PDB file of C-alpha atoms in Angstrom:
ATOM      1  CA  UNK N   1     -12.327  -7.751   6.338  1.00  0.00           C
ATOM      2  CA  UNK N   2      -9.532  -7.626   3.679  1.00  0.00           C
ATOM      3  CA  UNK N   3     -10.615  -8.098   0.107  1.00  0.00           C
ATOM      4  CA  UNK N   4      -8.092 -10.902  -0.483  1.00  0.00           C
ATOM      5  CA  UNK N   5      -6.517 -12.764   2.374  1.00  0.00           C
ATOM      6  CA  UNK N   6      -3.586 -15.234   2.446  1.00  0.00           C
ATOM      7  CA  UNK N   7      -1.682 -17.013   5.164  1.00  0.00           C
ATOM      8  CA  UNK N   8       1.621 -15.107   5.194  1.00  0.00           C
ATOM      9  CA  UNK N   9       3.679 -18.154   6.243  1.00  0.00           C
ATOM     10  CA  UNK N  10       6.489 -18.667   6.154  1.00  0.00           C
ATOM     11  CA  UNK N  11       6.172 -22.317   5.021  1.00  0.00           C
ATOM     12  CA  UNK N  12       9.345 -24.185   5.479  1.00  0.00           C
ATOM     13  CA  UNK N  13       9.221 -27.549   3.918  1.00  0.00           C
ATOM     14  CA  UNK N  14      11.825 -30.098   2.791  1.00  0.00           C
ATOM     15  CA  UNK N  15      12.600 -30.719  -0.840  1.00  0.00           C
ATOM     16  CA  UNK N  16      10.236 -33.234  -2.479  1.00  0.00           C
ATOM     17  CA  UNK N  17       7.366 -32.268  -0.093  1.00  0.00           C
ATOM     18  CA  UNK N  18       3.838 -31.254  -1.151  1.00  0.00           C
ATOM     19  CA  UNK N  19       2.583 -27.955  -0.011  1.00  0.00           C
ATOM     20  CA  UNK N  20      -0.696 -26.179  -0.363  1.00  0.00           C
ATOM     21  CA  UNK N  21      -1.645 -22.513   0.012  1.00  0.00           C
ATOM     22  CA  UNK N  22      -5.220 -21.007   0.252  1.00  0.00           C
ATOM     23  CA  UNK N  23      -6.446 -17.536  -0.492  1.00  0.00           C
ATOM     24  CA  UNK N  24      -9.887 -16.235   0.245  1.00  0.00           C
ATOM     25  CA  UNK N  25     -11.680 -13.368  -1.403  1.00  0.00           C
ATOM     26  CA  UNK N  26     -14.621 -11.309  -0.162  1.00  0.00           C
ATOM     27  CA  UNK N  27     -16.239  -9.998  -3.373  1.00  0.00           C
ATOM     28  CA  UNK N  28     -18.634 -12.597  -4.960  1.00  0.00           C
ATOM     29  CA  UNK N  29     -18.479 -10.590  -8.217  1.00  0.00           C
ATOM     30  CA  UNK N  30     -14.839 -11.379  -8.659  1.00  0.00           C
ATOM     31  CA  UNK N  31     -14.378 -13.092 -11.995  1.00  0.00           C
ATOM     32  CA  UNK N  32     -10.776 -14.080 -12.608  1.00  0.00           C
ATOM     33  CA  UNK N  33      -8.041 -15.381 -10.439  1.00  0.00           C
ATOM     34  CA  UNK N  34      -4.472 -15.941 -10.751  1.00  0.00           C
ATOM     35  CA  UNK N  35      -1.385 -17.135  -8.727  1.00  0.00           C
ATOM     36  CA  UNK N  36       1.767 -15.095  -9.012  1.00  0.00           C
ATOM     37  CA  UNK N  37       5.315 -15.847  -7.926  1.00  0.00           C
ATOM     38  CA  UNK N  38       7.547 -12.990  -6.611  1.00  0.00           C
ATOM     39  CA  UNK N  39      11.215 -13.553  -5.950  1.00  0.00           C
ATOM     40  CA  UNK N  40      13.153 -11.407  -3.577  1.00  0.00           C
ATOM     41  CA  UNK N  41      13.393  -7.733  -4.752  1.00  0.00           C
ATOM     42  CA  UNK N  42      11.774  -8.587  -8.154  1.00  0.00           C
ATOM     43  CA  UNK N  43       8.415  -7.875  -9.769  1.00  0.00           C
ATOM     44  CA  UNK N  44       5.717 -10.559  -9.544  1.00  0.00           C
ATOM     45  CA  UNK N  45       5.468 -12.998 -12.369  1.00  0.00           C
ATOM     46  CA  UNK N  46       2.490 -15.015 -13.481  1.00  0.00           C
ATOM     47  CA  UNK N  47       2.599 -18.536 -12.273  1.00  0.00           C
ATOM     48  CA  UNK N  48      -0.796 -19.688 -13.514  1.00  0.00           C
ATOM     49  CA  UNK N  49      -4.437 -18.619 -14.051  1.00  0.00           C
ATOM     50  CA  UNK N  50      -7.082 -20.354 -11.993  1.00  0.00           C
ATOM     51  CA  UNK N  51     -10.044 -21.888 -13.836  1.00  0.00           C
ATOM     52  CA  UNK N  52     -13.297 -22.883 -12.387  1.00  0.00           C
ATOM     53  CA  UNK N  53     -12.750 -26.529 -13.240  1.00  0.00           C
ATOM     54  CA  UNK N  54      -9.261 -26.454 -11.706  1.00  0.00           C
ATOM     55  CA  UNK N  55      -6.103 -26.603 -13.728  1.00  0.00           C
ATOM     56  CA  UNK N  56      -2.695 -28.259 -13.636  1.00  0.00           C
ATOM     57  CA  UNK N  57       0.680 -27.127 -14.944  1.00  0.00           C
ATOM     58  CA  UNK N  58       3.335 -29.661 -14.222  1.00  0.00           C
ATOM     59  CA  UNK N  59       3.845 -29.941 -10.439  1.00  0.00           C
ATOM     60  CA  UNK N  60       1.319 -27.061  -9.878  1.00  0.00           C
ATOM     61  CA  UNK N  61      -2.301 -27.389  -9.450  1.00  0.00           C
ATOM     62  CA  UNK N  62      -4.817 -24.574  -8.918  1.00  0.00           C
ATOM     63  CA  UNK N  63      -8.415 -24.877  -7.727  1.00  0.00           C
ATOM     64  CA  UNK N  64     -11.251 -22.352  -7.420  1.00  0.00           C
ATOM     65  CA  UNK N  65     -14.197 -22.735  -5.058  1.00  0.00           C
ATOM     66  CA  UNK N  66     -16.672 -20.046  -5.847  1.00  0.00           C
ATOM     67  CA  UNK N  67     -19.249 -21.158  -3.187  1.00  0.00           C
ATOM     68  CA  UNK N  68     -16.678 -20.742  -0.398  1.00  0.00           C
ATOM     69  CA  UNK N  69     -14.857 -17.963  -2.236  1.00  0.00           C
ATOM     70  CA  UNK N  70     -11.284 -19.292  -2.117  1.00  0.00           C
ATOM     71  CA  UNK N  71      -8.551 -20.416  -4.418  1.00  0.00           C
ATOM     72  CA  UNK N  72      -5.767 -22.840  -3.700  1.00  0.00           C
ATOM     73  CA  UNK N  73      -2.447 -23.741  -5.050  1.00  0.00           C
ATOM     74  CA  UNK N  74      -0.780 -27.072  -4.658  1.00  0.00           C
ATOM     75  CA  UNK N  75       2.983 -27.737  -5.362  1.00  0.00           C
ATOM     76  CA  UNK N  76       3.949 -31.345  -5.508  1.00  0.00           C
ATOM     77  CA  UNK N  77       7.590 -32.637  -5.408  1.00  0.00           C
ATOM     78  CA  UNK N  78       8.872 -29.165  -4.377  1.00  0.00           C
ATOM     79  CA  UNK N  79      12.225 -28.046  -5.593  1.00  0.00           C
ATOM     80  CA  UNK N  80      14.712 -25.625  -3.995  1.00  0.00           C
ATOM     81  CA  UNK N  81      13.918 -23.252  -6.894  1.00  0.00           C
ATOM     82  CA  UNK N  82      10.269 -22.999  -5.737  1.00  0.00           C
ATOM     83  CA  UNK N  83      11.379 -20.850  -2.748  1.00  0.00           C
ATOM     84  CA  UNK N  84       9.623 -17.563  -3.320  1.00  0.00           C
ATOM     85  CA  UNK N  85       6.569 -15.611  -2.172  1.00  0.00           C
ATOM     86  CA  UNK N  86       3.312 -16.728  -3.857  1.00  0.00           C
ATOM     87  CA  UNK N  87       0.613 -14.061  -4.354  1.00  0.00           C
ATOM     88  CA  UNK N  88      -3.020 -14.716  -5.218  1.00  0.00           C
ATOM     89  CA  UNK N  89      -4.718 -12.199  -7.428  1.00  0.00           C
ATOM     90  CA  UNK N  90      -8.414 -11.469  -7.710  1.00  0.00           C
ATOM     91  CA  UNK N  91      -9.839  -9.479 -10.566  1.00  0.00           C
ATOM     92  CA  UNK N  92     -13.288  -7.767 -10.045  1.00  0.00           C
ATOM     93  CA  UNK N  93     -14.068  -6.141 -13.538  1.00  0.00           C
ATOM     94  CA  UNK N  94     -17.054  -4.284 -12.111  1.00  0.00           C
ATOM     95  CA  UNK N  95     -14.767  -2.459  -9.810  1.00  0.00           C
ATOM     96  CA  UNK N  96     -12.030  -2.047 -12.485  1.00  0.00           C
ATOM     97  CA  UNK N  97      -9.365  -3.038 -10.120  1.00  0.00           C
ATOM     98  CA  UNK N  98      -7.101  -6.057  -9.251  1.00  0.00           C
ATOM     99  CA  UNK N  99      -6.279  -6.929  -5.824  1.00  0.00           C
ATOM    100  CA  UNK N 100      -3.315  -8.858  -4.567  1.00  0.00           C
ATOM    101  CA  UNK N 101      -3.174 -10.997  -1.555  1.00  0.00           C
ATOM    102  CA  UNK N 102      -0.233 -10.085   0.866  1.00  0.00           C
ATOM    103  CA  UNK N 103       1.617 -13.283  -0.229  1.00  0.00           C
ATOM    104  CA  UNK N 104       2.689 -16.596   1.298  1.00  0.00           C
ATOM    105  CA  UNK N 105       6.379 -17.092   1.761  1.00  0.00           C
ATOM    106  CA  UNK N 106       7.603 -20.552   0.900  1.00  0.00           C
ATOM    107  CA  UNK N 107      11.146 -21.750   1.760  1.00  0.00           C
ATOM    108  CA  UNK N 108      12.257 -25.202   0.528  1.00  0.00           C
ATOM    109  CA  UNK N 109      15.119 -26.693   2.494  1.00  0.00           C
ATOM    110  CA  UNK N 110      17.484 -29.310   1.176  1.00  0.00           C
TER     111      UNK N 110
ATOM    112  CA  UNK P   1       3.124  -8.776 -26.586  1.00  0.00           C
ATOM    113  CA  UNK P   2       2.640  -6.181 -23.956  1.00  0.00           C
ATOM    114  CA  UNK P   3       5.730  -4.612 -22.227  1.00  0.00           C
ATOM    115  CA  UNK P   4       5.878  -2.185 -19.435  1.00  0.00           C
ATOM    116  CA  UNK P   5       8.870   0.131 -18.953  1.00  0.00           C
ATOM    117  CA  UNK P   6       9.575   1.817 -15.606  1.00  0.00           C
ATOM    118  CA  UNK P   7      12.314   4.023 -14.600  1.00  0.00           C
ATOM    119  CA  UNK P   8      14.397   4.580 -12.681  1.00  0.00           C
ATOM    120  CA  UNK P   9      15.154   1.205 -11.218  1.00  0.00           C
ATOM    121  CA  UNK P  10      16.355   2.591  -7.913  1.00  0.00           C
ATOM    122  CA  UNK P  11      16.085   6.000  -6.431  1.00  0.00           C
ATOM    123  CA  UNK P  12      17.319   7.596  -3.177  1.00  0.00           C
ATOM    124  CA  UNK P  13      15.636  10.862  -2.339  1.00  0.00           C
ATOM    125  CA  UNK P  14      15.760  13.093   0.806  1.00  0.00           C
ATOM    126  CA  UNK P  15      12.560  13.774   2.867  1.00  0.00           C
ATOM    127  CA  UNK P  16      10.703  16.706   1.435  1.00  0.00           C
ATOM    128  CA  UNK P  17      12.004  16.345  -2.092  1.00  0.00           C
ATOM    129  CA  UNK P  18       9.591  15.862  -5.068  1.00  0.00           C
ATOM    130  CA  UNK P  19       9.050  12.585  -6.932  1.00  0.00           C
ATOM    131  CA  UNK P  20       8.120  11.595 -10.370  1.00  0.00           C
ATOM    132  CA  UNK P  21       8.001   7.988 -11.538  1.00  0.00           C
ATOM    133  CA  UNK P  22       7.088   7.124 -15.091  1.00  0.00           C
ATOM    134  CA  UNK P  23       5.498   4.078 -16.462  1.00  0.00           C
ATOM    135  CA  UNK P  24       5.068   3.544 -20.243  1.00  0.00           C
ATOM    136  CA  UNK P  25       3.332   0.567 -22.003  1.00  0.00           C
ATOM    137  CA  UNK P  26       4.015  -0.915 -25.321  1.00  0.00           C
ATOM    138  CA  UNK P  27       2.182  -3.420 -27.360  1.00  0.00           C
ATOM    139  CA  UNK P  28      -1.321  -2.357 -26.497  1.00  0.00           C
ATOM    140  CA  UNK P  29      -3.761   0.550 -26.561  1.00  0.00           C
ATOM    141  CA  UNK P  30      -6.066   2.177 -24.010  1.00  0.00           C
ATOM    142  CA  UNK P  31      -4.903  -0.145 -21.262  1.00  0.00           C
ATOM    143  CA  UNK P  32      -6.038  -0.095 -17.682  1.00  0.00           C
ATOM    144  CA  UNK P  33      -3.028   0.897 -15.724  1.00  0.00           C
ATOM    145  CA  UNK P  34      -2.195   0.390 -12.011  1.00  0.00           C
ATOM    146  CA  UNK P  35       0.337   1.719  -9.493  1.00  0.00           C
ATOM    147  CA  UNK P  36       1.164  -0.582  -6.580  1.00  0.00           C
ATOM    148  CA  UNK P  37       3.489  -0.098  -3.688  1.00  0.00           C
ATOM    149  CA  UNK P  38       5.141  -2.874  -1.677  1.00  0.00           C
ATOM    150  CA  UNK P  39       6.804  -2.050   1.589  1.00  0.00           C
ATOM    151  CA  UNK P  40       9.659  -4.181   2.657  1.00  0.00           C
ATOM    152  CA  UNK P  41       8.419  -7.677   3.535  1.00  0.00           C
ATOM    153  CA  UNK P  42       4.813  -6.739   2.842  1.00  0.00           C
ATOM    154  CA  UNK P  43       2.196  -7.337   0.075  1.00  0.00           C
ATOM    155  CA  UNK P  44       1.305  -5.113  -2.853  1.00  0.00           C
ATOM    156  CA  UNK P  45      -0.886  -2.209  -1.947  1.00  0.00           C
ATOM    157  CA  UNK P  46      -2.985  -0.684  -4.805  1.00  0.00           C
ATOM    158  CA  UNK P  47      -2.363   3.015  -4.901  1.00  0.00           C
ATOM    159  CA  UNK P  48      -3.991   4.241  -8.104  1.00  0.00           C
ATOM    160  CA  UNK P  49      -5.643   2.827 -11.194  1.00  0.00           C
ATOM    161  CA  UNK P  50      -6.581   4.517 -14.498  1.00  0.00           C
ATOM    162  CA  UNK P  51      -9.089   3.272 -17.222  1.00  0.00           C
ATOM    163  CA  UNK P  52      -8.104   6.060 -19.640  1.00  0.00           C
ATOM    164  CA  UNK P  53      -6.329   9.387 -20.254  1.00  0.00           C
ATOM    165  CA  UNK P  54      -7.040  11.867 -17.468  1.00  0.00           C
ATOM    166  CA  UNK P  55      -8.972   9.277 -15.399  1.00  0.00           C
ATOM    167  CA  UNK P  56      -7.429   8.431 -12.122  1.00  0.00           C
ATOM    168  CA  UNK P  57      -8.892   6.554  -9.178  1.00  0.00           C
ATOM    169  CA  UNK P  58      -7.208   6.666  -5.803  1.00  0.00           C
ATOM    170  CA  UNK P  59      -7.352   3.656  -3.511  1.00  0.00           C
ATOM    171  CA  UNK P  60      -5.806   5.110  -0.375  1.00  0.00           C
ATOM    172  CA  UNK P  61      -5.394   8.653   0.957  1.00  0.00           C
ATOM    173  CA  UNK P  62      -1.770   9.476   0.913  1.00  0.00           C
ATOM    174  CA  UNK P  63       1.049  11.865   0.029  1.00  0.00           C
ATOM    175  CA  UNK P  64       1.107  10.770  -3.625  1.00  0.00           C
ATOM    176  CA  UNK P  65      -0.766  11.540  -6.803  1.00  0.00           C
ATOM    177  CA  UNK P  66      -0.978  10.039 -10.210  1.00  0.00           C
ATOM    178  CA  UNK P  67      -1.573  11.322 -13.705  1.00  0.00           C
ATOM    179  CA  UNK P  68      -2.268   9.835 -17.144  1.00  0.00           C
ATOM    180  CA  UNK P  69      -1.320  12.431 -19.714  1.00  0.00           C
ATOM    181  CA  UNK P  70      -1.093   9.936 -22.632  1.00  0.00           C
ATOM    182  CA  UNK P  71      -2.779   6.609 -23.390  1.00  0.00           C
ATOM    183  CA  UNK P  72       0.233   4.646 -22.533  1.00  0.00           C
ATOM    184  CA  UNK P  73       1.807   6.725 -19.867  1.00  0.00           C
ATOM    185  CA  UNK P  74       1.136   6.709 -16.220  1.00  0.00           C
ATOM    186  CA  UNK P  75       3.038   8.976 -13.794  1.00  0.00           C
ATOM    187  CA  UNK P  76       3.255   8.747 -10.067  1.00  0.00           C
ATOM    188  CA  UNK P  77       4.224  11.923  -8.186  1.00  0.00           C
ATOM    189  CA  UNK P  78       4.729  13.620  -4.901  1.00  0.00           C
ATOM    190  CA  UNK P  79       5.431  17.216  -4.055  1.00  0.00           C
ATOM    191  CA  UNK P  80       7.166  16.379  -0.777  1.00  0.00           C
ATOM    192  CA  UNK P  81       8.368  12.861  -0.008  1.00  0.00           C
ATOM    193  CA  UNK P  82       7.883  11.289   3.509  1.00  0.00           C
ATOM    194  CA  UNK P  83       9.947   8.604   5.069  1.00  0.00           C
ATOM    195  CA  UNK P  84       6.865   6.363   4.830  1.00  0.00           C
ATOM    196  CA  UNK P  85       6.867   6.597   1.063  1.00  0.00           C
ATOM    197  CA  UNK P  86       9.895   4.275   0.801  1.00  0.00           C
ATOM    198  CA  UNK P  87       9.028   1.071  -0.976  1.00  0.00           C
ATOM    199  CA  UNK P  88       9.039  -0.860  -4.245  1.00  0.00           C
ATOM    200  CA  UNK P  89       6.795   0.775  -6.782  1.00  0.00           C
ATOM    201  CA  UNK P  90       5.243  -1.311  -9.475  1.00  0.00           C
ATOM    202  CA  UNK P  91       3.219  -0.409 -12.548  1.00  0.00           C
ATOM    203  CA  UNK P  92       0.926  -3.057 -13.866  1.00  0.00           C
ATOM    204  CA  UNK P  93      -1.501  -3.619 -16.765  1.00  0.00           C
ATOM    205  CA  UNK P  94      -3.882  -6.396 -17.809  1.00  0.00           C
ATOM    206  CA  UNK P  95      -2.225  -8.810 -20.249  1.00  0.00           C
ATOM    207  CA  UNK P  96      -5.569 -10.097 -21.387  1.00  0.00           C
ATOM    208  CA  UNK P  97      -7.629 -13.113 -20.311  1.00  0.00           C
ATOM    209  CA  UNK P  98      -5.660 -15.959 -18.908  1.00  0.00           C
ATOM    210  CA  UNK P  99      -2.434 -14.089 -19.158  1.00  0.00           C
ATOM    211  CA  UNK P 100      -3.072 -12.098 -16.089  1.00  0.00           C
ATOM    212  CA  UNK P 101      -1.290  -8.887 -15.673  1.00  0.00           C
ATOM    213  CA  UNK P 102       2.036  -7.564 -16.751  1.00  0.00           C
ATOM    214  CA  UNK P 103       4.349  -5.693 -14.515  1.00  0.00           C
ATOM    215  CA  UNK P 104       7.151  -3.356 -15.001  1.00  0.00           C
ATOM    216  CA  UNK P 105      10.385  -4.194 -13.241  1.00  0.00           C
ATOM    217  CA  UNK P 106       9.690  -1.725 -10.615  1.00  0.00           C
ATOM    218  CA  UNK P 107      11.359   1.283  -8.906  1.00  0.00           C
ATOM    219  CA  UNK P 108      12.889   0.751  -5.479  1.00  0.00           C
ATOM    220  CA  UNK P 109      12.520   4.178  -3.658  1.00  0.00           C
ATOM    221  CA  UNK P 110      14.414   4.918  -0.433  1.00  0.00           C
ATOM    222  CA  UNK P 111      13.520   8.181   1.298  1.00  0.00           C
ATOM    223  CA  UNK P 112      16.249   9.218   3.649  1.00  0.00           C
TER     224      UNK P 112
END
């Protein structure tokens, strides 16, 4: 089983739609979680951290479910500029390494 | 704030040639450093990580090696490149707490 798994997509949704991605992780000792956005041929950029209580940043909402070992990202009122690949990231300090999911491709159509 | 420099940005190398990619970090000391590779259309694969000078952990057996000669310098090398070494190479370091990880702008390597 992969340490971090994501649905690769692609998700192709119309502008204004709401879209959600999930990401599961295998190591229960993992402690911090993030969502990154990667545009074509660019380095990943931090979108948001994921807190245990859930957190929101504008149109973006992130949730963490430790019992089921998954994190989620919800994008509301999607914009054309949201088209990108979204990567979930899991940090396991005891293993001194950070693991990226393979990414979910999102394409927003007009 | 922390900044990661990587160079070169793009590189085309023949099969069998050597490789040296450099990553340097500014704005922090004794950072954990990571080398990732991303093949075309794929996710990021962790290659090496380092928690300090001279300390290298390898995640996957491969044709590459890494070294950490200085606190803020991380080097990825190969003696003889293979076609399968082509990809987008990224250096990363923790930015601290909720700020996640900082990435360099990457090196796009094409082995021909």
